Structures are given as structure tokens and as C-alpha cells.
Amino acid sequence: MRRAALLLLPLGLGAAATKDSQPVSILPGRDSKSPISIAADKLDYFQKEGRAIYDGHVVVVQGDTRLTCSKLTIFMETSQAQRQPASATTPAAGTDASSRLKHMDCAGPVTVRSKTQTATADSGAYDKGRNDVVLSGHVV
């Protein structure tokens, strides 16, 4: 089975902060300066919609924190500059630092592990605007 992997620095989600962007932590643990890597069996990227869907054995790592789930959907804020057609064939093509994480949904089972904590649930969501992580269903 083929695995899709993407380092999200080109999407503006990682530590590569420009003068207009802030480092982002998409996982608990406050390690926003560490790069974010995501691996999955499949990636569908919808540039115009500002949405990426990772499906099958999803593993997200940022610093010492690791999230695993069955399906991860990332919603990004988009700018007019980003809505121009991409000239290359990679998912990150045509994007710039104006892409910013807005919301993230995880379908389970979901496991979040840091150095000192582990949480499991049926599903999870992260809202950057509210800086809010919500785990739902059989939360441990």
C-alpha cells in the first residue's frame, strides 16, 4: 500500500513564520516552533477550497506530540493570491505563507500522545480561532 506524506511547512502551518504569519501548534504541547509532518495512506488536496483530507493510518507529529487517527481533514484560511492555479503538480504548489490553519477534524479512533499525557477518543476537533481542542466519544 502506498503512503502519502507531506511536510506542511509549504502550507504555512509549520514553523516557517514570515513577518505576516505566526508559528502554529496543531497539537497539544505548545511546541509551535517544531515542524509538522503528516503521513497517511491517501491525501486529497483541494487548493481552491483550502482543504486537505488525509485518509488511512494518519500520523501527525509535531515535536514530542503525536496524533493518530483514521481520517484527518484540515481546513485552511485562503487568500486571493493562493486561489490562482498551481503550476506544479505537488499538493503544496501555488500556496504561500498566507495559508493558515483554521480548523482540523479527526475521525477515530483518535490518539494524542505527548511526553506526559495520552488521550483517546472516537473523534476530535481543533479550532485555531478559539484555541480549542475537543475530543468526543469514549474519551479516556
PDB file of C-alpha atoms in Angstrom:
ATOM      1  CA  MET A   1       0.000   0.000   0.000  1.00  0.00           C
ATOM      2  CA  ARG A   2       1.344   3.421  -0.936  1.00  0.00           C
ATOM      3  CA  ARG A   3       1.706   6.055   1.782  1.00  0.00           C
ATOM      4  CA  ALA A   4       1.244   9.768   1.283  1.00  0.00           C
ATOM      5  CA  ALA A   5       3.395  12.086   3.343  1.00  0.00           C
ATOM      6  CA  LEU A   6       3.594  15.841   3.391  1.00  0.00           C
ATOM      7  CA  LEU A   7       5.686  18.224   5.425  1.00  0.00           C
ATOM      8  CA  LEU A   8       3.342  21.145   5.993  1.00  0.00           C
ATOM      9  CA  LEU A   9       5.849  23.964   6.040  1.00  0.00           C
ATOM     10  CA  PRO A  10       4.906  24.956   2.454  1.00  0.00           C
ATOM     11  CA  LEU A  11       1.275  25.268   3.561  1.00  0.00           C
ATOM     12  CA  GLY A  12       2.201  27.845   6.174  1.00  0.00           C
ATOM     13  CA  LEU A  13       1.236  25.543   9.031  1.00  0.00           C
ATOM     14  CA  GLY A  14       4.706  24.904  10.407  1.00  0.00           C
ATOM     15  CA  ALA A  15       7.481  26.871  11.952  1.00  0.00           C
ATOM     16  CA  ALA A  16       8.399  28.879   8.879  1.00  0.00           C
ATOM     17  CA  ALA A  17       6.845  32.086  10.112  1.00  0.00           C
ATOM     18  CA  THR A  18       7.072  35.145   7.917  1.00  0.00           C
ATOM     19  CA  LYS A  19       6.549  38.700   9.066  1.00  0.00           C
ATOM     20  CA  ASP A  20       2.799  38.211   8.424  1.00  0.00           C
ATOM     21  CA  SER A  21       2.376  34.761   9.953  1.00  0.00           C
ATOM     22  CA  GLN A  22       2.688  33.223  13.379  1.00  0.00           C
ATOM     23  CA  PRO A  23       4.081  29.770  14.243  1.00  0.00           C
ATOM     24  CA  VAL A  24       1.249  27.289  14.656  1.00  0.00           C
ATOM     25  CA  SER A  25       0.797  24.436  17.071  1.00  0.00           C
ATOM     26  CA  ILE A  26      -1.807  22.000  15.784  1.00  0.00           C
ATOM     27  CA  LEU A  27      -1.203  19.542  18.587  1.00  0.00           C
ATOM     28  CA  PRO A  28      -1.325  19.995  22.358  1.00  0.00           C
ATOM     29  CA  GLY A  29       2.027  20.549  24.000  1.00  0.00           C
ATOM     30  CA  ARG A  30       2.820  24.120  22.943  1.00  0.00           C
ATOM     31  CA  ASP A  31       5.631  23.177  20.528  1.00  0.00           C
ATOM     32  CA  SER A  32       4.655  25.624  17.781  1.00  0.00           C
ATOM     33  CA  LYS A  33       8.211  26.126  16.551  1.00  0.00           C
ATOM     34  CA  SER A  34       8.653  22.481  15.574  1.00  0.00           C
ATOM     35  CA  PRO A  35       7.817  21.435  12.024  1.00  0.00           C
ATOM     36  CA  ILE A  36       4.647  19.462  11.443  1.00  0.00           C
ATOM     37  CA  SER A  37       4.732  16.221   9.488  1.00  0.00           C
ATOM     38  CA  ILE A  38       1.732  14.196   8.376  1.00  0.00           C
ATOM     39  CA  ALA A  39       1.752  10.699   6.903  1.00  0.00           C
ATOM     40  CA  ALA A  40      -1.284   8.786   5.622  1.00  0.00           C
ATOM     41  CA  ASP A  41      -2.296   6.175   3.077  1.00  0.00           C
ATOM     42  CA  LYS A  42      -4.040   8.789   0.920  1.00  0.00           C
ATOM     43  CA  LEU A  43      -4.081  12.574   0.545  1.00  0.00           C
ATOM     44  CA  ASP A  44      -6.724  14.588  -1.294  1.00  0.00           C
ATOM     45  CA  TYR A  45      -5.823  18.275  -1.545  1.00  0.00           C
ATOM     46  CA  PHE A  46      -8.392  20.884  -2.624  1.00  0.00           C
ATOM     47  CA  GLN A  47      -6.426  24.085  -3.123  1.00  0.00           C
ATOM     48  CA  LYS A  48      -9.334  26.347  -4.092  1.00  0.00           C
ATOM     49  CA  GLU A  49     -11.316  25.237  -1.046  1.00  0.00           C
ATOM     50  CA  GLY A  50      -8.330  25.388   1.318  1.00  0.00           C
ATOM     51  CA  ARG A  51      -8.893  21.814   2.433  1.00  0.00           C
ATOM     52  CA  ALA A  52      -6.678  18.734   2.769  1.00  0.00           C
ATOM     53  CA  ILE A  53      -8.042  15.277   3.599  1.00  0.00           C
ATOM     54  CA  TYR A  54      -5.658  12.620   4.884  1.00  0.00           C
ATOM     55  CA  ASP A  55      -7.195   9.151   4.939  1.00  0.00           C
ATOM     56  CA  GLY A  56      -5.967   5.830   6.325  1.00  0.00           C
ATOM     57  CA  HIS A  57      -3.435   5.338   9.119  1.00  0.00           C
ATOM     58  CA  VAL A  58      -2.915   9.067   9.671  1.00  0.00           C
ATOM     59  CA  VAL A  59       0.075  10.029  11.821  1.00  0.00           C
ATOM     60  CA  VAL A  60       0.739  13.685  12.714  1.00  0.00           C
ATOM     61  CA  VAL A  61       3.938  14.586  14.555  1.00  0.00           C
ATOM     62  CA  GLN A  62       4.961  17.973  15.921  1.00  0.00           C
ATOM     63  CA  GLY A  63       7.848  17.988  18.374  1.00  0.00           C
ATOM     64  CA  ASP A  64       7.179  15.436  21.122  1.00  0.00           C
ATOM     65  CA  THR A  65       3.454  15.208  20.369  1.00  0.00           C
ATOM     66  CA  ARG A  66       1.949  12.561  18.108  1.00  0.00           C
ATOM     67  CA  LEU A  67      -1.647  12.256  16.884  1.00  0.00           C
ATOM     68  CA  THR A  68      -3.003   9.161  15.153  1.00  0.00           C
ATOM     69  CA  CYS A  69      -6.427   8.764  13.584  1.00  0.00           C
ATOM     70  CA  SER A  70      -8.250   7.166  10.653  1.00  0.00           C
ATOM     71  CA  LYS A  71      -9.080  10.388   8.789  1.00  0.00           C
ATOM     72  CA  LEU A  72      -7.851  13.955   9.213  1.00  0.00           C
ATOM     73  CA  THR A  73      -9.440  16.939   7.481  1.00  0.00           C
ATOM     74  CA  ILE A  74      -7.570  20.237   7.636  1.00  0.00           C
ATOM     75  CA  PHE A  75      -9.322  23.499   6.751  1.00  0.00           C
ATOM     76  CA  MET A  76      -7.102  26.493   5.949  1.00  0.00           C
ATOM     77  CA  GLU A  77      -7.828  30.162   5.553  1.00  0.00           C
ATOM     78  CA  THR A  78      -7.052  31.121   1.982  1.00  0.00           C
ATOM     79  CA  SER A  79      -6.060  34.383   0.348  1.00  0.00           C
ATOM     80  CA  GLN A  80      -6.753  35.665  -3.164  1.00  0.00           C
ATOM     81  CA  ALA A  81      -3.109  35.049  -4.106  1.00  0.00           C
ATOM     82  CA  GLN A  82      -3.466  31.414  -3.171  1.00  0.00           C
ATOM     83  CA  ARG A  83      -6.547  30.876  -5.325  1.00  0.00           C
ATOM     84  CA  GLN A  84      -4.530  31.219  -8.515  1.00  0.00           C
ATOM     85  CA  PRO A  85      -3.986  27.951 -10.435  1.00  0.00           C
ATOM     86  CA  ALA A  86      -0.933  25.963  -9.388  1.00  0.00           C
ATOM     87  CA  SER A  87       1.760  25.477 -11.992  1.00  0.00           C
ATOM     88  CA  ALA A  88       3.367  22.393 -10.451  1.00  0.00           C
ATOM     89  CA  THR A  89       1.901  19.020  -9.615  1.00  0.00           C
ATOM     90  CA  THR A  90       2.642  18.791  -5.886  1.00  0.00           C
ATOM     91  CA  PRO A  91      -0.149  19.417  -3.355  1.00  0.00           C
ATOM     92  CA  ALA A  92       1.706  22.382  -1.868  1.00  0.00           C
ATOM     93  CA  ALA A  93       2.236  24.058  -5.229  1.00  0.00           C
ATOM     94  CA  GLY A  94       0.839  27.542  -5.542  1.00  0.00           C
ATOM     95  CA  THR A  95       0.497  28.022  -1.811  1.00  0.00           C
ATOM     96  CA  ASP A  96       2.320  30.582   0.272  1.00  0.00           C
ATOM     97  CA  ALA A  97       2.603  31.637   3.886  1.00  0.00           C
ATOM     98  CA  SER A  98      -0.866  33.212   3.640  1.00  0.00           C
ATOM     99  CA  SER A  99      -2.325  29.718   4.118  1.00  0.00           C
ATOM    100  CA  ARG A 100      -3.164  29.293   7.754  1.00  0.00           C
ATOM    101  CA  LEU A 101      -4.758  26.534   9.738  1.00  0.00           C
ATOM    102  CA  LYS A 102      -8.348  27.371  10.582  1.00  0.00           C
ATOM    103  CA  HIS A 103      -9.865  24.095  11.744  1.00  0.00           C
ATOM    104  CA  MET A 104      -8.981  20.420  11.933  1.00  0.00           C
ATOM    105  CA  ASP A 105     -11.289  17.370  12.260  1.00  0.00           C
ATOM    106  CA  CYS A 106     -10.095  13.877  13.222  1.00  0.00           C
ATOM    107  CA  ALA A 107     -12.140  10.707  12.749  1.00  0.00           C
ATOM    108  CA  GLY A 108     -11.271   7.884  15.064  1.00  0.00           C
ATOM    109  CA  PRO A 109     -10.106   6.140  16.714  1.00  0.00           C
ATOM    110  CA  VAL A 110      -8.072   9.186  17.751  1.00  0.00           C
ATOM    111  CA  THR A 111      -4.994   9.035  19.993  1.00  0.00           C
ATOM    112  CA  VAL A 112      -2.966  12.052  21.106  1.00  0.00           C
ATOM    113  CA  ARG A 113       0.331  11.364  22.912  1.00  0.00           C
ATOM    114  CA  SER A 114       2.764  13.814  24.427  1.00  0.00           C
ATOM    115  CA  LYS A 115       5.693  13.210  26.775  1.00  0.00           C
ATOM    116  CA  THR A 116       3.471  13.042  29.852  1.00  0.00           C
ATOM    117  CA  GLN A 117      -0.105  12.541  28.619  1.00  0.00           C
ATOM    118  CA  THR A 118      -2.167  10.246  26.410  1.00  0.00           C
ATOM    119  CA  ALA A 119      -5.766  10.804  25.342  1.00  0.00           C
ATOM    120  CA  THR A 120      -8.007   8.600  23.214  1.00  0.00           C
ATOM    121  CA  ALA A 121     -11.447   9.239  21.701  1.00  0.00           C
ATOM    122  CA  ASP A 122     -13.768   8.355  18.840  1.00  0.00           C
ATOM    123  CA  SER A 123     -13.259  11.750  17.192  1.00  0.00           C
ATOM    124  CA  GLY A 124     -11.599  15.097  17.738  1.00  0.00           C
ATOM    125  CA  ALA A 125     -11.560  18.670  16.508  1.00  0.00           C
ATOM    126  CA  TYR A 126      -9.222  21.636  16.821  1.00  0.00           C
ATOM    127  CA  ASP A 127     -10.350  25.220  16.259  1.00  0.00           C
ATOM    128  CA  LYS A 128      -7.452  27.634  15.966  1.00  0.00           C
ATOM    129  CA  GLY A 129      -9.574  30.767  16.416  1.00  0.00           C
ATOM    130  CA  ARG A 130     -10.810  29.561  19.782  1.00  0.00           C
ATOM    131  CA  ASN A 131      -7.560  27.687  20.522  1.00  0.00           C
ATOM    132  CA  ASP A 132      -9.818  24.796  21.462  1.00  0.00           C
ATOM    133  CA  VAL A 133      -9.304  21.026  21.212  1.00  0.00           C
ATOM    134  CA  VAL A 134     -12.416  18.876  21.695  1.00  0.00           C
ATOM    135  CA  LEU A 135     -12.340  15.087  21.931  1.00  0.00           C
ATOM    136  CA  SER A 136     -15.678  13.251  21.672  1.00  0.00           C
ATOM    137  CA  GLY A 137     -16.961   9.750  22.262  1.00  0.00           C
ATOM    138  CA  HIS A 138     -15.429   7.286  24.726  1.00  0.00           C
ATOM    139  CA  VAL A 139     -12.811   9.808  25.839  1.00  0.00           C
ATOM    140  CA  VAL A 140     -10.066   8.434  28.060  1.00  0.00           C
TER     141      VAL A 140
END
